[in-house]
Amino acid sequence: MFKLTLNSLLARKIRLALTTFAVVLGVSFVSGSFILADSLRSVFDKIAVEIAGPDWLQVRGVETIEDDAFSRPVVTQTVVDQIRSTKGVYGAEGVITGFPRISVGETLVKPTGGAPTLAFNFEQETAELSGFQTIEGTAPGDGEAMVDVDTAARYGISVGDVITIRTLQPPEDLRVSGITRWGLDNGGGGVFVLIDTTTAQRLFNYPNSFLTVTVAAMPGVDETALANTLTQELPTGFEAVTSDVVASEFSDQFDTFITIFQNALLVFAAIALVVSAFIINNTFAIVLGQRVRELGLLRAIGATGRQIRSSVLIEALLIGVIASVIGVFAGLGITWIIKALIAQAGDGSGLPDGPLVIAARTWIAAAIVGIGITLLAAISPARKASRIPPIAALRDDLTLWSGGGRRRTIVGLLLGVGGVLATAFGTTSDGGALRQLGLLSAGALLLFISISLLSTLIARPAARLLGWPLTRFARASGNLARENASRNPRRTASTASALMVGLALVAMVLVVGTSFKKTFSSILDSSLGADFFIDTERDGSWGFSPQLVEEIKEIDGVAIAVGFRGGVGTAQMSVAGSSKDVIGTQEEGLGHVLDISLIEGSYSGLSHDGVLVHKDPAEDLTLAVGDVVSATFPVAGTKDLRVVGIFDDGSILGNWVIDMSTYESGFDPSLQSDLFAAVELEDGVEVQNIRSQLDAIAINYPEAILQDRTEYQETIEGRIDTLLLTVNALVGFAVVIAVLGIVNTLMLSVFERTREIGLLRAVGMTRRQTRRMIRWEAVIIAVFGGVLGILVGTLLGFIAVQAMPESFITDFGIPVGNFVIILVMCAAAGVLAAILPARRAARLNVLDAIAHP
């Protein structure tokens, strides 16, 4: 039977290629996800080693808040001197790292690949401890700076040119004294500026102190032993760690991001696999359906049902192995496409370049997915093939496809009920985001399978309804296409279901995006009372200088100008043993430029160690107005804050709001940039009359974007659209796979109907009419899948919106215009999918086709 299986595969090379292609599509996305993640790990592990340095030690303060590097106390010059005098120390250099904004003239210097803009202190005497190499020029002195080689080349910067550096201090012009490189590849897209230590301490507000100290041991001195000695001899609150520890910490930080990124890609890969599973199952069923007589003859000459089943599964196994190998290499192409899509998400975004890595686990994952999904998809057709009665198989009218079927309907209904229950529990679950996401994902998958099974019941009437307009202007080909699509409802439903899965997710993303834009528009009208907003580029820089807001306050006609600092993952304080994201702002802006819907208390008193708390954490911690909260800050340590108000709207400022004075004393100087600002004009002042004055100030801060209400709304909606485009482009892989599945199905259908097409040609059907028949059949299937996808996607979008917190989305919206475009694109996709099958059908030799068995 194994030899017979091989001969059967080789005798049908085109069908083998089509079946293998369906599997390759699913495997390639999975392997591409792993290749991209492993390639990023390779790049970042290399960066981590370069950051740690060659057997250097690092002396630093011990974190006062767990997993918060900004909570480490600074290292004073006295500690640096003590380190240098310790036995076994070859050299020690204090390190200052800052997040400046750099410009050349009026052009803001931006990093690439999602990397940051960083400034370091640099002294020629201790250059060997910095990791930077001088390529051209000299080390920076007072009023000078060095620029990395990639940034210099990208912006045409040469030695002697002038750059502007902006921090929390007033902007300063620095002459470029040299060009430098960090590590072997210059850090993968970051912007690096080196300045002398005195200037760095002044610009980043570290008087006579450093963030960390890089230490080199004497030749022959064990680094671990020296680290232990330094930890014991240094004052309490400081520690010395080896380069391996530093590299491991950075690798872990990078790996956290990469793992999240990889899991997100694997979600899209899972979507592609679900679509591929529909296509593979469809393909096997069609191929085996075309071999009914062959299988019946095998049964007639003595082959058992078990042997037939084994033969089909061996065929699936071989196809899975071949497809898995091809799919890994196809994943390289998927990797480049994903990187290109992410690079298009906006300025400064993208992923760092580096060699692509195909790790052993990628091969294992590809094999598990490729072989596993193929075998699973082949089980049902294999079982049906093994049950073929030998005599019945010799009839021309026997098929593996069935129409509806009570069992199929019952299973579909049960899965549908399970999907509804899972999504309901996911919507109302309070067991954490991971549990909620898992329930919603399981519910969506069950609903997809349920609808796929149940769609057989409506495939015939739907195909006849969708095909009716075609019969009006293409009677012969339109009627035949309509009958072809409706006479085998299970095949039509299965092919359309593959397209339905991808389009349902596209529709869901569009519904969520439309709902978010609708919510933001409501917030802009109800909560944001400012006339102007100041935002920042997404370019790796950390906000803009608070000096911008201070200058705007001086303009006649400006009533209020306030900045906002901190936010999710940026600034955290510890309350009741857990970290809380916190926002700092000025008391006078609340209730004017921004309304967060106070439930109790007032904004008054915020500037006197007060705190505003959202109703949810207030309920969790049983807080009321007037209660005192003990909060631990990275710099200020533990501080008692009095609850002055409880609010309802956390969509903009989150759950915890403190005054700017509290924020400034509590957090590291590197976190003191404004990330956002709002400006309200005095009554009677026209916006256009003051815009020129605002622009004249904002032009000196190229990293900041000044916009009026309309412009700001368009910008935010544009960012949402860009994100939706990126997400839908990734989901679009599944849609492309589904369209190729239509091609696959139609090609195999042409094989199956060779004799039928020959008879039609013999009684007068022209080549053109034959092509039209295949084309309209593809359009009917594609539009049917599109309608199903939109309906299911709208339902999933509604569920997703209901599951999201009210602080994120409150309004529900349906993008009707987008859905119309999707249906038009489905029709176009059907036309494109039919090109190859239609050409093959039209070119069949009439006599050979009639004689086809």
mmCIF file of N, CA and C in Angstrom, residues 403-472:
data_model
loop_
_atom_site.group_PDB
_atom_site.id
_atom_site.type_symbol
_atom_site.label_atom_id
_atom_site.label_comp_id
_atom_site.label_asym_id
_atom_site.label_seq_id
_atom_site.Cartn_x
_atom_site.Cartn_y
_atom_site.Cartn_z
ATOM 1 N N GLY A 403 -24.739 16.529 1.697
ATOM 2 C CA GLY A 403 -25.356 17.845 1.746
ATOM 3 C C GLY A 403 -25.391 18.408 3.135
ATOM 4 N N GLY A 404 -26.440 18.130 3.879
ATOM 5 C CA GLY A 404 -26.550 18.681 5.225
ATOM 6 C C GLY A 404 -26.115 17.671 6.248
ATOM 7 N N GLY A 405 -27.026 16.753 6.610
ATOM 8 C CA GLY A 405 -26.687 15.715 7.574
ATOM 9 C C GLY A 405 -27.072 16.125 8.981
ATOM 10 N N ARG A 406 -27.849 15.213 9.630
ATOM 11 C CA ARG A 406 -28.309 15.529 10.988
ATOM 12 C C ARG A 406 -27.127 15.661 11.942
ATOM 13 N N ARG A 407 -26.153 14.732 11.832
ATOM 14 C CA ARG A 407 -25.026 14.770 12.758
ATOM 15 C C ARG A 407 -24.255 16.072 12.624
ATOM 16 N N ARG A 408 -24.023 16.503 11.385
ATOM 17 C CA ARG A 408 -23.287 17.750 11.149
ATOM 18 C C ARG A 408 -24.030 18.935 11.768
ATOM 19 N N THR A 409 -25.356 18.939 11.625
ATOM 20 C CA THR A 409 -26.155 20.036 12.169
ATOM 21 C C THR A 409 -26.119 20.044 13.693
ATOM 22 N N ILE A 410 -26.240 18.855 14.286
ATOM 23 C CA ILE A 410 -26.236 18.768 15.747
ATOM 24 C C ILE A 410 -24.894 19.214 16.304
ATOM 25 N N VAL A 411 -23.801 18.737 15.687
ATOM 26 C CA VAL A 411 -22.463 19.137 16.143
ATOM 27 C C VAL A 411 -22.282 20.639 15.997
ATOM 28 N N GLY A 412 -22.745 21.177 14.877
ATOM 29 C CA GLY A 412 -22.625 22.619 14.661
ATOM 30 C C GLY A 412 -23.369 23.423 15.700
ATOM 31 N N LEU A 413 -24.586 22.970 16.035
ATOM 32 C CA LEU A 413 -25.370 23.670 17.053
ATOM 33 C C LEU A 413 -24.709 23.585 18.428
ATOM 34 N N LEU A 414 -24.195 22.401 18.780
ATOM 35 C CA LEU A 414 -23.532 22.242 20.075
ATOM 36 C C LEU A 414 -22.293 23.128 20.167
ATOM 37 N N LEU A 415 -21.502 23.158 19.100
ATOM 38 C CA LEU A 415 -20.310 24.016 19.101
ATOM 39 C C LEU A 415 -20.707 25.486 19.171
ATOM 40 N N GLY A 416 -21.810 25.829 18.500
ATOM 41 C CA GLY A 416 -22.284 27.206 18.556
ATOM 42 C C GLY A 416 -22.688 27.609 19.957
ATOM 43 N N VAL A 417 -23.402 26.709 20.649
ATOM 44 C CA VAL A 417 -23.780 26.986 22.042
ATOM 45 C C VAL A 417 -22.540 27.137 22.907
ATOM 46 N N GLY A 418 -21.553 26.245 22.682
ATOM 47 C CA GLY A 418 -20.301 26.349 23.432
ATOM 48 C C GLY A 418 -19.581 27.657 23.168
ATOM 49 N N GLY A 419 -19.584 28.085 21.893
ATOM 50 C CA GLY A 419 -18.947 29.352 21.545
ATOM 51 C C GLY A 419 -19.625 30.536 22.196
ATOM 52 N N VAL A 420 -20.960 30.515 22.208
ATOM 53 C CA VAL A 420 -21.707 31.607 22.849
ATOM 54 C C VAL A 420 -21.425 31.657 24.345
ATOM 55 N N LEU A 421 -21.401 30.485 24.987
ATOM 56 C CA LEU A 421 -21.128 30.441 26.425
ATOM 57 C C LEU A 421 -19.718 30.913 26.738
ATOM 58 N N ALA A 422 -18.745 30.476 25.924
ATOM 59 C CA ALA A 422 -17.355 30.886 26.160
ATOM 60 C C ALA A 422 -17.194 32.391 26.017
ATOM 61 N N THR A 423 -17.801 32.965 24.978
ATOM 62 C CA THR A 423 -17.693 34.413 24.793
ATOM 63 C C THR A 423 -18.443 35.166 25.888
ATOM 64 N N ALA A 424 -19.570 34.596 26.336
ATOM 65 C CA ALA A 424 -20.315 35.249 27.425
ATOM 66 C C ALA A 424 -19.502 35.258 28.707
ATOM 67 N N PHE A 425 -18.889 34.121 29.032
ATOM 68 C CA PHE A 425 -18.034 34.062 30.228
ATOM 69 C C PHE A 425 -16.819 34.972 30.062
ATOM 70 N N GLY A 426 -16.280 35.024 28.833
ATOM 71 C CA GLY A 426 -15.125 35.895 28.588
ATOM 72 C C GLY A 426 -15.470 37.357 28.742
ATOM 73 N N THR A 427 -16.685 37.721 28.354
ATOM 74 C CA THR A 427 -17.107 39.114 28.456
ATOM 75 C C THR A 427 -17.306 39.539 29.906
ATOM 76 N N THR A 428 -17.822 38.624 30.709
ATOM 77 C CA THR A 428 -18.142 38.975 32.096
ATOM 78 C C THR A 428 -17.096 38.515 33.098
ATOM 79 N N SER A 429 -16.073 37.792 32.632
ATOM 80 C CA SER A 429 -15.076 37.231 33.548
ATOM 81 C C SER A 429 -14.249 38.323 34.202
ATOM 82 N N ASP A 430 -13.950 38.134 35.485
ATOM 83 C CA ASP A 430 -13.074 39.059 36.189
ATOM 84 C C ASP A 430 -11.817 38.338 36.683
ATOM 85 N N GLY A 431 -11.461 37.261 35.983
ATOM 86 C CA GLY A 431 -10.304 36.467 36.381
ATOM 87 C C GLY A 431 -9.007 36.922 35.762
ATOM 88 N N GLY A 432 -8.960 38.113 35.210
ATOM 89 C CA GLY A 432 -7.731 38.619 34.625
ATOM 90 C C GLY A 432 -7.820 38.670 33.108
ATOM 91 N N ALA A 433 -6.946 39.493 32.517
ATOM 92 C CA ALA A 433 -6.972 39.704 31.062
ATOM 93 C C ALA A 433 -6.647 38.422 30.305
ATOM 94 N N LEU A 434 -5.691 37.616 30.817
ATOM 95 C CA LEU A 434 -5.290 36.397 30.122
ATOM 96 C C LEU A 434 -6.442 35.404 30.053
ATOM 97 N N ARG A 435 -7.136 35.230 31.167
ATOM 98 C CA ARG A 435 -8.284 34.315 31.197
ATOM 99 C C ARG A 435 -9.386 34.820 30.275
ATOM 100 N N GLN A 436 -9.645 36.111 30.302
ATOM 101 C CA GLN A 436 -10.687 36.692 29.467
ATOM 102 C C GLN A 436 -10.356 36.514 27.992
ATOM 103 N N LEU A 437 -9.093 36.787 27.633
ATOM 104 C CA LEU A 437 -8.670 36.638 26.239
ATOM 105 C C LEU A 437 -8.768 35.185 25.800
ATOM 106 N N GLY A 438 -8.380 34.251 26.690
ATOM 107 C CA GLY A 438 -8.461 32.836 26.356
ATOM 108 C C GLY A 438 -9.892 32.390 26.094
ATOM 109 N N LEU A 439 -10.823 32.820 26.945
ATOM 110 C CA LEU A 439 -12.230 32.461 26.763
ATOM 111 C C LEU A 439 -12.792 33.049 25.475
ATOM 112 N N LEU A 440 -12.452 34.305 25.204
ATOM 113 C CA LEU A 440 -12.961 34.947 23.993
ATOM 114 C C LEU A 440 -12.391 34.283 22.742
ATOM 115 N N SER A 441 -11.092 33.921 22.785
ATOM 116 C CA SER A 441 -10.473 33.252 21.638
ATOM 117 C C SER A 441 -11.104 31.884 21.413
ATOM 118 N N ALA A 442 -11.292 31.132 22.508
ATOM 119 C CA ALA A 442 -11.932 29.815 22.385
ATOM 120 C C ALA A 442 -13.358 29.953 21.855
ATOM 121 N N GLY A 443 -14.068 30.959 22.350
ATOM 122 C CA GLY A 443 -15.428 31.186 21.878
ATOM 123 C C GLY A 443 -15.470 31.528 20.404
ATOM 124 N N ALA A 444 -14.535 32.368 19.970
ATOM 125 C CA ALA A 444 -14.489 32.749 18.556
ATOM 126 C C ALA A 444 -14.197 31.538 17.680
ATOM 127 N N LEU A 445 -13.236 30.690 18.111
ATOM 128 C CA LEU A 445 -12.904 29.503 17.325
ATOM 129 C C LEU A 445 -14.100 28.558 17.221
ATOM 130 N N LEU A 446 -14.791 28.333 18.341
ATOM 131 C CA LEU A 446 -15.963 27.466 18.324
ATOM 132 C C LEU A 446 -17.057 28.035 17.415
ATOM 133 N N LEU A 447 -17.226 29.355 17.448
ATOM 134 C CA LEU A 447 -18.227 29.985 16.585
ATOM 135 C C LEU A 447 -17.857 29.835 15.114
ATOM 136 N N PHE A 448 -16.561 29.974 14.813
ATOM 137 C CA PHE A 448 -16.112 29.800 13.429
ATOM 138 C C PHE A 448 -16.454 28.395 12.927
ATOM 139 N N ILE A 449 -16.093 27.388 13.726
ATOM 140 C CA ILE A 449 -16.341 26.007 13.307
ATOM 141 C C ILE A 449 -17.840 25.739 13.224
ATOM 142 N N SER A 450 -18.586 26.271 14.197
ATOM 143 C CA SER A 450 -20.035 26.083 14.196
ATOM 144 C C SER A 450 -20.674 26.669 12.947
ATOM 145 N N ILE A 451 -20.319 27.895 12.642
ATOM 146 C CA ILE A 451 -20.903 28.555 11.470
ATOM 147 C C ILE A 451 -20.488 27.840 10.191
ATOM 148 N N SER A 452 -19.229 27.342 10.163
ATOM 149 C CA SER A 452 -18.783 26.589 8.996
ATOM 150 C C SER A 452 -19.623 25.335 8.791
ATOM 151 N N LEU A 453 -19.916 24.632 9.896
ATOM 152 C CA LEU A 453 -20.735 23.428 9.787
ATOM 153 C C LEU A 453 -22.169 23.751 9.417
ATOM 154 N N LEU A 454 -22.720 24.778 10.031
ATOM 155 C CA LEU A 454 -24.126 25.125 9.798
ATOM 156 C C LEU A 454 -24.344 25.855 8.477
ATOM 157 N N SER A 455 -23.266 26.459 7.952
ATOM 158 C CA SER A 455 -23.437 27.215 6.698
ATOM 159 C C SER A 455 -23.824 26.313 5.548
ATOM 160 N N THR A 456 -23.587 24.989 5.697
ATOM 161 C CA THR A 456 -24.036 24.049 4.661
ATOM 162 C C THR A 456 -25.542 24.133 4.462
ATOM 163 N N LEU A 457 -26.269 24.430 5.551
ATOM 164 C CA LEU A 457 -27.731 24.485 5.485
ATOM 165 C C LEU A 457 -28.215 25.646 4.624
ATOM 166 N N ILE A 458 -27.432 26.721 4.581
ATOM 167 C CA ILE A 458 -27.874 27.902 3.824
ATOM 168 C C ILE A 458 -27.063 28.110 2.551
ATOM 169 N N ALA A 459 -26.096 27.233 2.299
ATOM 170 C CA ALA A 459 -25.221 27.430 1.140
ATOM 171 C C ALA A 459 -26.006 27.385 -0.168
ATOM 172 N N ARG A 460 -26.928 26.395 -0.270
ATOM 173 C CA ARG A 460 -27.677 26.277 -1.523
ATOM 174 C C ARG A 460 -28.573 27.494 -1.772
ATOM 175 N N PRO A 461 -29.444 27.879 -0.821
ATOM 176 C CA PRO A 461 -30.274 29.076 -1.091
ATOM 177 C C PRO A 461 -29.445 30.348 -1.222
ATOM 178 N N ALA A 462 -28.353 30.443 -0.453
ATOM 179 C CA ALA A 462 -27.512 31.641 -0.553
ATOM 180 C C ALA A 462 -26.862 31.722 -1.921
ATOM 181 N N ALA A 463 -26.357 30.586 -2.427
ATOM 182 C CA ALA A 463 -25.723 30.579 -3.743
ATOM 183 C C ALA A 463 -26.730 30.931 -4.833
ATOM 184 N N ARG A 464 -27.935 30.431 -4.702
ATOM 185 C CA ARG A 464 -28.960 30.744 -5.703
ATOM 186 C C ARG A 464 -29.339 32.226 -5.643
ATOM 187 N N LEU A 465 -29.417 32.762 -4.418
ATOM 188 C CA LEU A 465 -29.759 34.182 -4.268
ATOM 189 C C LEU A 465 -28.647 35.076 -4.814
ATOM 190 N N LEU A 466 -27.412 34.780 -4.434
ATOM 191 C CA LEU A 466 -26.290 35.605 -4.888
ATOM 192 C C LEU A 466 -26.040 35.445 -6.386
ATOM 193 N N GLY A 467 -26.399 34.285 -6.911
ATOM 194 C CA GLY A 467 -26.176 34.054 -8.338
ATOM 195 C C GLY A 467 -27.287 34.568 -9.223
ATOM 196 N N TRP A 468 -28.436 34.930 -8.615
ATOM 197 C CA TRP A 468 -29.585 35.391 -9.414
ATOM 198 C C TRP A 468 -29.257 36.596 -10.310
ATOM 199 N N PRO A 469 -28.544 37.647 -9.777
ATOM 200 C CA PRO A 469 -28.240 38.780 -10.662
ATOM 201 C C PRO A 469 -27.414 38.376 -11.879
ATOM 202 N N LEU A 470 -26.582 37.329 -11.736
ATOM 203 C CA LEU A 470 -25.738 36.920 -12.856
ATOM 204 C C LEU A 470 -26.572 36.336 -13.985
ATOM 205 N N THR A 471 -27.684 35.720 -13.631
ATOM 206 C CA THR A 471 -28.524 35.116 -14.666
ATOM 207 C C THR A 471 -29.242 36.157 -15.505
ATOM 208 N N ARG A 472 -29.253 37.406 -15.032
ATOM 209 C CA ARG A 472 -29.957 38.458 -15.758
ATOM 210 C C ARG A 472 -29.160 38.945 -16.979
#
